[in-house]
Tab-separated table of C-alpha atoms and ligand atoms in Angstrom:
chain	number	residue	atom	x	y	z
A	80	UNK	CA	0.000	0.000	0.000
A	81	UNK	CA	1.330	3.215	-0.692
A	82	UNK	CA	1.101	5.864	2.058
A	83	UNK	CA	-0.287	9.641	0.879
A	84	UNK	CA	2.950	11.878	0.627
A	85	UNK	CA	1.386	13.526	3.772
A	86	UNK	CA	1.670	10.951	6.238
A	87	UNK	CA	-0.783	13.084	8.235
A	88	UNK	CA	-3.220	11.506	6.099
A	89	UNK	CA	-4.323	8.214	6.273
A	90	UNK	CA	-4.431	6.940	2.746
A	91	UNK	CA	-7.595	4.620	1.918
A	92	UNK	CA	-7.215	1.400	1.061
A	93	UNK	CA	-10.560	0.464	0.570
A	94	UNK	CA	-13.464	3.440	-0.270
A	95	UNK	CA	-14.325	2.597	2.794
A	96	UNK	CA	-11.756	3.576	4.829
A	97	UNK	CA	-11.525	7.209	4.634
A	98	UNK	CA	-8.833	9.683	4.685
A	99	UNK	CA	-9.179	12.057	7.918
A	100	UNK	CA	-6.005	14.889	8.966
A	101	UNK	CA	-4.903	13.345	12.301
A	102	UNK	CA	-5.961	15.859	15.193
A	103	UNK	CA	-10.014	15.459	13.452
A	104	UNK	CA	-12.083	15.569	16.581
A	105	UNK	CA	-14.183	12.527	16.887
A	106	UNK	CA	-17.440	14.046	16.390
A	107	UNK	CA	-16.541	15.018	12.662
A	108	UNK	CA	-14.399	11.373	12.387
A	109	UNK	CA	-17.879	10.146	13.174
A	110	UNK	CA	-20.096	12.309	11.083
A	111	UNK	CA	-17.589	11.934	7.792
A	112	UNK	CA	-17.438	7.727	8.164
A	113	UNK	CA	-21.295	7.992	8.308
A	114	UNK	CA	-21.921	9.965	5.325
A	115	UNK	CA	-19.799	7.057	3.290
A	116	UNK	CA	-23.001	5.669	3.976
A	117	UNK	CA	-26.119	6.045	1.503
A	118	UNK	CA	-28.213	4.445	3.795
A	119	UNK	CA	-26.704	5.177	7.438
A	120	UNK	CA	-29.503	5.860	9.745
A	121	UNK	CA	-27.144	8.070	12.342
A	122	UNK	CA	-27.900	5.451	14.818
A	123	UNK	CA	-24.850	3.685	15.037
A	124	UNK	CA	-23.131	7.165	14.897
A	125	UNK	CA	-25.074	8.372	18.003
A	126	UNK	CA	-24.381	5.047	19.717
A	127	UNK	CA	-20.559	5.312	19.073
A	128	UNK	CA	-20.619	9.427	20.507
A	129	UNK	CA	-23.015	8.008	23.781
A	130	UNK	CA	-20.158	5.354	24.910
A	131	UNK	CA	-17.341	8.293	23.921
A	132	UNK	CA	-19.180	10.535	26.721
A	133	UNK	CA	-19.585	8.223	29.122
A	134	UNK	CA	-15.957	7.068	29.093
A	135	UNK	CA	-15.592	10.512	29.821
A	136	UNK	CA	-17.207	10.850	32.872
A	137	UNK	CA	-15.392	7.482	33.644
A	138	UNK	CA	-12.082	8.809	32.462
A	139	UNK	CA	-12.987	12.197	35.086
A	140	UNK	CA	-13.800	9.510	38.100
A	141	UNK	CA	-11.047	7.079	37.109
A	142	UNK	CA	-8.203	10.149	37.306
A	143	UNK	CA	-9.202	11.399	40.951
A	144	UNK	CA	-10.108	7.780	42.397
A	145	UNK	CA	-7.076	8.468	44.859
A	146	UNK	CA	-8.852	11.533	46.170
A	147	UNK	CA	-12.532	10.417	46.725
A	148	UNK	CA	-13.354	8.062	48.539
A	149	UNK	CA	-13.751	5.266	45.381
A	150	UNK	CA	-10.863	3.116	45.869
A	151	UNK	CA	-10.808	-0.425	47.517
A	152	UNK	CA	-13.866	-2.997	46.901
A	153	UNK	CA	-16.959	-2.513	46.855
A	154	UNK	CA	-17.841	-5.195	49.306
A	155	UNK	CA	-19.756	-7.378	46.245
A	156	UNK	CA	-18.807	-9.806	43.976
A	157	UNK	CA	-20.265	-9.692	40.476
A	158	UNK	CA	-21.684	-13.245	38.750
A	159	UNK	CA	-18.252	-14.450	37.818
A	160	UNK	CA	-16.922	-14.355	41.322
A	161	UNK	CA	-14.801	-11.400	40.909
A	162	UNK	CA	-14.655	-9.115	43.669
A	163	UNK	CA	-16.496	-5.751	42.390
A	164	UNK	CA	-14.820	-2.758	42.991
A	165	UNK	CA	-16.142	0.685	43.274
A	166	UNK	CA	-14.855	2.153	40.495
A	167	UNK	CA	-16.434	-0.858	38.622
A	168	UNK	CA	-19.713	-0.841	39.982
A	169	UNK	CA	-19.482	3.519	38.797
A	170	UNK	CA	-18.239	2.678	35.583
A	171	UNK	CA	-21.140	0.451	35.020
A	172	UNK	CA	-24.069	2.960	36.204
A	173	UNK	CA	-22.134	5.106	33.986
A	174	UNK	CA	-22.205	3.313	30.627
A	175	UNK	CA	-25.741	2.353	31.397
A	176	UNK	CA	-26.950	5.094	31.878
A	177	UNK	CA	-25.801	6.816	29.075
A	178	UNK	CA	-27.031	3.957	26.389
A	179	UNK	CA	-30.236	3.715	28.138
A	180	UNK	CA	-30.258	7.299	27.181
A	181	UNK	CA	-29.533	7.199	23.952
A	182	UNK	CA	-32.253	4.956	23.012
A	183	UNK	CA	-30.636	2.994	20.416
A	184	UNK	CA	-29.515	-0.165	22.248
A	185	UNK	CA	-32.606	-2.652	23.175
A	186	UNK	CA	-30.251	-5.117	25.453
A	187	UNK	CA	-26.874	-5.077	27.509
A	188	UNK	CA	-24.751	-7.497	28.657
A	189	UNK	CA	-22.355	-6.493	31.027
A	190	UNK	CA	-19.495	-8.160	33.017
A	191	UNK	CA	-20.886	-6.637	36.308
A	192	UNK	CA	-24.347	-7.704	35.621
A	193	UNK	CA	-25.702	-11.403	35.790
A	194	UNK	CA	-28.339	-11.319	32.967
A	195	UNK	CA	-28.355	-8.780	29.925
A	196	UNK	CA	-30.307	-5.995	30.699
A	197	UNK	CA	-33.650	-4.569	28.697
A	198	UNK	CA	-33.133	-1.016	27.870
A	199	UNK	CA	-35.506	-0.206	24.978
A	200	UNK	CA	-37.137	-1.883	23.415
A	201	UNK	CA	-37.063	-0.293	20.013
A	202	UNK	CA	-33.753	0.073	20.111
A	203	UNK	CA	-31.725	-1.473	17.070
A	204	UNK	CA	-28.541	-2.639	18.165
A	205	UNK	CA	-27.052	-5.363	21.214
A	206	UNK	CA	-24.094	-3.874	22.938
A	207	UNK	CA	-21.607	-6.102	25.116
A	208	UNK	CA	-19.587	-4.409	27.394
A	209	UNK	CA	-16.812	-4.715	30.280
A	210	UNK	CA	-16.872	-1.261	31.426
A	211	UNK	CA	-13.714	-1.859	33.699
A	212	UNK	CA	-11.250	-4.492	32.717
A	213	UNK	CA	-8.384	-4.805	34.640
A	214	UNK	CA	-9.912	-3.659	37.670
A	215	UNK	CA	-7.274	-5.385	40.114
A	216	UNK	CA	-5.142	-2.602	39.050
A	217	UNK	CA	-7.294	0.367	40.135
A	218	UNK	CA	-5.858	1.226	43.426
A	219	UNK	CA	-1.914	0.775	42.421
A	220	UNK	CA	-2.755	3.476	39.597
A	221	UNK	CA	-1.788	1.300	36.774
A	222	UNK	CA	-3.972	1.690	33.213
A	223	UNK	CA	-7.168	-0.122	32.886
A	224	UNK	CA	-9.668	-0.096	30.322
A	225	UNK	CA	-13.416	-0.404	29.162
A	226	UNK	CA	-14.019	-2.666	26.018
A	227	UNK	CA	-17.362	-3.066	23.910
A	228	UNK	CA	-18.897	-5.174	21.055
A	229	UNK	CA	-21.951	-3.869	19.011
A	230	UNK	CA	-24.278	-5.873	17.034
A	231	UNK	CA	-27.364	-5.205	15.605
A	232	UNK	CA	-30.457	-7.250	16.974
A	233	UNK	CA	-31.991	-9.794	14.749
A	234	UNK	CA	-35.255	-9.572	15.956
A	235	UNK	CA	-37.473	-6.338	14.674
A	236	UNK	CA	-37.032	-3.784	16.786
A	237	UNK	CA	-40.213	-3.308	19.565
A	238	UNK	CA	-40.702	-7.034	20.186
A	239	UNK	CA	-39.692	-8.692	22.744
A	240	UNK	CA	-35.672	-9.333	22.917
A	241	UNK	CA	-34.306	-12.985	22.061
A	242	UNK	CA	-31.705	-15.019	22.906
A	243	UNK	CA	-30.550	-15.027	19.175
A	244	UNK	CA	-30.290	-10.538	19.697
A	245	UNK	CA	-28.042	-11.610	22.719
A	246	UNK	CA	-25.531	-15.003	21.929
A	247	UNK	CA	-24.609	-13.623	18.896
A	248	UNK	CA	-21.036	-14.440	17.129
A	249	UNK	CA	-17.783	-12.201	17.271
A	250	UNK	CA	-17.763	-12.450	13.608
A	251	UNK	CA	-21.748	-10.547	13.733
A	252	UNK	CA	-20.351	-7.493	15.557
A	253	UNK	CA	-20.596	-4.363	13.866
A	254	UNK	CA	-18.553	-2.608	15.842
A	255	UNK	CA	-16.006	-2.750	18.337
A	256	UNK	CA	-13.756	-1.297	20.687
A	257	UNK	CA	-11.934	-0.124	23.964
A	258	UNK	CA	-10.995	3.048	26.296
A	259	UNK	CA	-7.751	2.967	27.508
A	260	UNK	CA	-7.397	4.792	30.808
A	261	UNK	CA	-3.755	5.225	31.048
A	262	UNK	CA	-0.790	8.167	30.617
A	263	UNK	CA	-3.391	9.572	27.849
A	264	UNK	CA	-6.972	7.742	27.505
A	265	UNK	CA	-7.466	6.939	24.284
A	266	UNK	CA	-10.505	5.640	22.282
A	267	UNK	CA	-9.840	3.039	19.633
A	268	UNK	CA	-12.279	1.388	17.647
A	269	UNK	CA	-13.461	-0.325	14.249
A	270	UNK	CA	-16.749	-0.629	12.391
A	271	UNK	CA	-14.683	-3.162	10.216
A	272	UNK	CA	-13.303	-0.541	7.866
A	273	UNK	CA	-10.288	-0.386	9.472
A	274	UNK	CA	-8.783	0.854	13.177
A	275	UNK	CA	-8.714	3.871	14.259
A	276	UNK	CA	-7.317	5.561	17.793
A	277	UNK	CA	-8.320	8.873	19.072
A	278	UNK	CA	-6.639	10.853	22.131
A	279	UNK	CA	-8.695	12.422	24.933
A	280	UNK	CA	-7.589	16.180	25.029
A	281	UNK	CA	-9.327	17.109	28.695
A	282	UNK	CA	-8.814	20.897	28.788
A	283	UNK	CA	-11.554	20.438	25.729
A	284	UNK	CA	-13.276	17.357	26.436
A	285	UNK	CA	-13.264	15.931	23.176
A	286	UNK	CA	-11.160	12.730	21.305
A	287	UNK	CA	-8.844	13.816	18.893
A	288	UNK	CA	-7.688	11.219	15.937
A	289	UNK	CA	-4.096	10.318	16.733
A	290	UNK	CA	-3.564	6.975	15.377
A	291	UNK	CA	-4.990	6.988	12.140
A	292	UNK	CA	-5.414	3.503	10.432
A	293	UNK	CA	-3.774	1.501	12.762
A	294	UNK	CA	-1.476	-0.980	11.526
A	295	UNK	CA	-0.002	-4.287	13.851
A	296	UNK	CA	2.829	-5.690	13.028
A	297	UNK	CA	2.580	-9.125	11.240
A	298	UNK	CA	5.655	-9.947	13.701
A	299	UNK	CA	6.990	-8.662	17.131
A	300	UNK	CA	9.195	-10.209	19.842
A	301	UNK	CA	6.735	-9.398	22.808
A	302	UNK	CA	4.969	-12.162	24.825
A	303	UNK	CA	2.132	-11.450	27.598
A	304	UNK	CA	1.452	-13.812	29.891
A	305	UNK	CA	1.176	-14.460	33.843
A	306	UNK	CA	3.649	-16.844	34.127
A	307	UNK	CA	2.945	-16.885	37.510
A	308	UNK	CA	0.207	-19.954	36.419
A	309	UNK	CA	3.012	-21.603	34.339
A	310	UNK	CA	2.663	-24.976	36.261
A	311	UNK	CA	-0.606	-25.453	35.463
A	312	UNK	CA	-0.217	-24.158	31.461
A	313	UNK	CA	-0.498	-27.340	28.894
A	314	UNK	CA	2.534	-28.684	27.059
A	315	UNK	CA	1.713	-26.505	23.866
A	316	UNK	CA	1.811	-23.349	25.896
A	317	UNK	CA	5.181	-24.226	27.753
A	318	UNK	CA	6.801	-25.006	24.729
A	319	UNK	CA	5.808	-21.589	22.909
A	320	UNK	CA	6.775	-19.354	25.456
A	321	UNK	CA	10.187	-21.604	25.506
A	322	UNK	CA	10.149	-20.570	21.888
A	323	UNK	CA	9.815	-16.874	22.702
A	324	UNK	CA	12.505	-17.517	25.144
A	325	UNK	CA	14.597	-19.044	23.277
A	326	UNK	CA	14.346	-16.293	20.310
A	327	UNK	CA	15.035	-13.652	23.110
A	328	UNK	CA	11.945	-12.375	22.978
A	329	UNK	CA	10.821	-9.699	25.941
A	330	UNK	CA	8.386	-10.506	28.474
A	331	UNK	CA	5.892	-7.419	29.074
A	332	UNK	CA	2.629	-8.553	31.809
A	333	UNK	CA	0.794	-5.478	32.966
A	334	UNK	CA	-2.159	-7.346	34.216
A	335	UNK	CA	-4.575	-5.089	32.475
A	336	UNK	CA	-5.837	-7.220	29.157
A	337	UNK	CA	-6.139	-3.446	27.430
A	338	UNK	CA	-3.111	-2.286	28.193
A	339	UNK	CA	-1.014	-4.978	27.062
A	340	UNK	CA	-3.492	-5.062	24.284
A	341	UNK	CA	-2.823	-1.675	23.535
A	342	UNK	CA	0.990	-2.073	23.289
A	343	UNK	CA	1.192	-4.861	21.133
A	344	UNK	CA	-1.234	-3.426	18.660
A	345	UNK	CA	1.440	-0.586	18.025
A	346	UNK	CA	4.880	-2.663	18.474
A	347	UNK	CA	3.768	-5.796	17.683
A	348	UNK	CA	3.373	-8.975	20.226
A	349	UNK	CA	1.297	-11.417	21.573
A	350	UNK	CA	-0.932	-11.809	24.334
A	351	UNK	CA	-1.624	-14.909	25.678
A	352	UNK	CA	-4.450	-15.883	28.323
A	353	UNK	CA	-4.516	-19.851	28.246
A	354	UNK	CA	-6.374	-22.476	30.205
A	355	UNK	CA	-5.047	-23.322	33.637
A	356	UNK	CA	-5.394	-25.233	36.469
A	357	UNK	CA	-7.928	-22.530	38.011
A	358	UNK	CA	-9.755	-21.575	35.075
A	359	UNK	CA	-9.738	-24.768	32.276
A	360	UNK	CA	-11.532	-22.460	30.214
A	361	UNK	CA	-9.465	-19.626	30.208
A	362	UNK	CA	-10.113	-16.115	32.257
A	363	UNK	CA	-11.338	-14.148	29.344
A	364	UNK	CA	-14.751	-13.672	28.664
A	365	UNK	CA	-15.818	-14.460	24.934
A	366	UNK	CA	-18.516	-11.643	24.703
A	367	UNK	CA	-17.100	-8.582	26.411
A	368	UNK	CA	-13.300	-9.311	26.500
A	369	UNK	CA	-11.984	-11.060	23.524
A	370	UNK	CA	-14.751	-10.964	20.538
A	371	UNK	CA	-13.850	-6.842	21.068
A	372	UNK	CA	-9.800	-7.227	20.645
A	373	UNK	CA	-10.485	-9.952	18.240
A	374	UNK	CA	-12.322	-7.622	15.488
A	375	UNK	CA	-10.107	-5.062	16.534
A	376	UNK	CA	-6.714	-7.189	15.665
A	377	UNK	CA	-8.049	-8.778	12.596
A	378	UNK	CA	-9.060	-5.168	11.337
A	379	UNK	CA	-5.439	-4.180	12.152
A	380	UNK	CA	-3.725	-7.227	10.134
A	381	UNK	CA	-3.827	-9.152	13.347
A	382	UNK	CA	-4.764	-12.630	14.498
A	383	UNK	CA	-7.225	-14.017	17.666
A	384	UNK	CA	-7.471	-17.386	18.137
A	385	UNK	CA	-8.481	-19.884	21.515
A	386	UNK	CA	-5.583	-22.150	20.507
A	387	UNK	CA	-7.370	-24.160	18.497
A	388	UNK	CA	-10.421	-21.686	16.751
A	389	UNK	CA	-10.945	-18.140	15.544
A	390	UNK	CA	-12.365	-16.150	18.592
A	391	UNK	CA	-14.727	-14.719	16.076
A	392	UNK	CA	-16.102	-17.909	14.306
A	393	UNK	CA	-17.095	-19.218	18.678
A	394	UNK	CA	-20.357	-19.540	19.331
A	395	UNK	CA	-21.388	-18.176	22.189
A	396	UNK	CA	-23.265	-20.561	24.670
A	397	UNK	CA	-23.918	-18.175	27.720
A	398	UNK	CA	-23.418	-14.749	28.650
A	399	UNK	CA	-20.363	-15.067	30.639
A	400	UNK	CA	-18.251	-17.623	28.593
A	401	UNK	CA	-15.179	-17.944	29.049
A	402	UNK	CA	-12.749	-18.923	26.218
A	403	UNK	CA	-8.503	-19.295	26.281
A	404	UNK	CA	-6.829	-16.552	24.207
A	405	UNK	CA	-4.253	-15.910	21.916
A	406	UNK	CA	-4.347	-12.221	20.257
A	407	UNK	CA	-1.409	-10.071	18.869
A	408	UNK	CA	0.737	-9.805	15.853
A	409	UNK	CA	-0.777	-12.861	13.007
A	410	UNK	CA	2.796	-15.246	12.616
A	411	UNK	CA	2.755	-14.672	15.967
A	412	UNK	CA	-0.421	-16.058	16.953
A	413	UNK	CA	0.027	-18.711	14.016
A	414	UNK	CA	3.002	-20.056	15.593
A	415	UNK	CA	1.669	-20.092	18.945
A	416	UNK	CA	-1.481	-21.966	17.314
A	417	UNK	CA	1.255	-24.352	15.729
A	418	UNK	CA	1.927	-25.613	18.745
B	745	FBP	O1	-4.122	-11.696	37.227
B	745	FBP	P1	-4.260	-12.562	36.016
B	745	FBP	O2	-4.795	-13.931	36.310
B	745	FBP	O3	-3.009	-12.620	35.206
B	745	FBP	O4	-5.394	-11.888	35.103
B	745	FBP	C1	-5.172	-10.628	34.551
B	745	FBP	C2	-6.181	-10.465	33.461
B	745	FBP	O5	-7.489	-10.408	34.033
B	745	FBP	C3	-8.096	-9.154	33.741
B	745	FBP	O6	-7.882	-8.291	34.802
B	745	FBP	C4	-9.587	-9.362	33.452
B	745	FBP	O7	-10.284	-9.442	34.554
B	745	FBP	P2	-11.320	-8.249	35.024
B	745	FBP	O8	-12.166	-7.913	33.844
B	745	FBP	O9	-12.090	-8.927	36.091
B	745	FBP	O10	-10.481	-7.134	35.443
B	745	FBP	C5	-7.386	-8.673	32.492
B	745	FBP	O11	-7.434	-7.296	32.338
B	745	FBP	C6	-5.969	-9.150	32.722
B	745	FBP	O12	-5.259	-9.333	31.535
């Protein structure tokens, strides 16, 4: 592909992806991808500029959490057992909120809620969401993130939601993304005509495109993983990271699945979250943790995989799935799949 002579373009590779100046603010991003679209109903738009406000009202909370008291647990755990903390259980009645607002999402599943919940009815599109991964590493200030799927129901809009609007496959989602709440926050997202990032300029309160059609690196010589649960990883998984080992690769864990998500989108890497001993399915949760990343990595020239299938192609069987995962950088995830 050849880039545009002014790199502060992005050059379009398909019509669809569109050539924005970097530093467009994400309203106009927004409005300009829409008009590409004869028959764009501004819904999706709206949708994408509802979850871009509330992450910044999370963003606002998430900066001061040393100062008010919304540190530390919140004394519940959610359905998967994880203890809920504050900043969680906020980010959650944030997000919420704001899309029950918005009226154009009939259903959400969330991480911190047991069933999906009904918010209108004739709203047209599903929306899966983890509004704060990474959550362990709220109160040692490192970077944590929100991350979201979109689909659009299947059922017509005004009856009754089904269980086909709500298990539906990565490979359905029409759009996708995460917030990353770190030394910037930064918006990234795809609505599978390529990846786009945006940086959060807070003196102005609006997203700013920074990282115009991202790229990942086919290779990279980054692994992520808690080898902290190596004794309980299968033989397959042993003998990878051996491999990375052996090729000198550099071992980079934050903890936070976006963050280390984040950074091996722009240098290239893997991220690995396999089945263990503890969790023989894996950590990750298919429908609001890793069908997200996955759309976002394959739009990027990147791979997702649970070892042995394309995250996107898994059907989803419940709401809180879990599924192992392999995401980053495609020879990379090949190889580990090779295994
Ligand atoms: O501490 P572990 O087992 O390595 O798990 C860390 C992983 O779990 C997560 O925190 C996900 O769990 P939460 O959504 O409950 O925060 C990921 O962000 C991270 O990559």
């Amino acid at each position: 592909m050849q880039r545009s002579i002014n790199n502060a373009y992005s050059t379009s590779i398909e019509t669809s992806r569109i050539a924005q100046p970097i530093g467009t603010a994400l309203d106009r991003f927004i409005k300009n991808h829409q008009d590409q679209f004869a028959f764009a109903s501004g819904e999706l738009s709206q949708l994408l500029r509802d979850i871009a406000l509330a992450s910044k009202v999370v963003n606002r909370e998430v900066n001061k959490a040393g100062l008010i008291d919304i540190m530390g647990a919140a004394g519940s755990t959610n359905n998967t057992g994880d203890q809920q903390q504050k900043l969680d259980v906020l980010a959650n009645i944030r997000f919420t909120r704001a899309l029950m607002k918005g009226g154009e999402v009939c259903a959400l599943v969330s991480e911190e809620s047991e069933s999906y919940v009904d918010l209108n009815n004739e709203g047209k599109y599903v929306i899966a969401i983890d509004p704060l991964d990474g959550s362990s590493n709220i109160d040692v200030n490192v970077s944590i993130g929100t991350i979201f799927s979109i689909y659009r129901r299947k059922s017509i809009a005004g009856m009754p939601i089904q269980e086909e609007d709500i298990l539906q496959k990565g490979s359905d989602q029409v759009a996708a993304g995460y917030i990353l709440y770190g030394s910037s926050t930064m918006l990234v997202y795809t609505t599978g005509h390529g990846v786009n990032g945006f940086t959060y300029e807070p003196s102005l309160g609006e997203y700013f495109l920074s990282h115009p059609d991202m790229q990942m690196p086919a290779d990279g010589k980054i692994y992520s993983i808690n080898e902290g649960s190596a004794n309980s990883f299968e033989k397959p998984v042993k003998d990878y990271i051996q491999h990375c080992k052996d090729n000198n690769y550099t071992a980079r864990y934050i903890g936070s699945l976006v963050a280390d998500f984040h950074r091996n989108l722009l240098k290239g890497g893997i991220y690995i979250y396999p089945a263990t001993a503890k969790d023989p399915q894996g950590k990750l949760r298919l429908m609001y943790e890793c069908n997200a990343l996955a759309f976002i990595a394959e739009q990027a020239g990147g791979k997702a995989s649970s070892g042995k299938a394309r995250i996107l192609d898994l059907e989803p069987r419940h709401l809180h799935e879990r599924t192992p995962f392999y995401v980053g950088s495609k020879n990379m995830v090949t190889k580990a799949e090779s295994f």
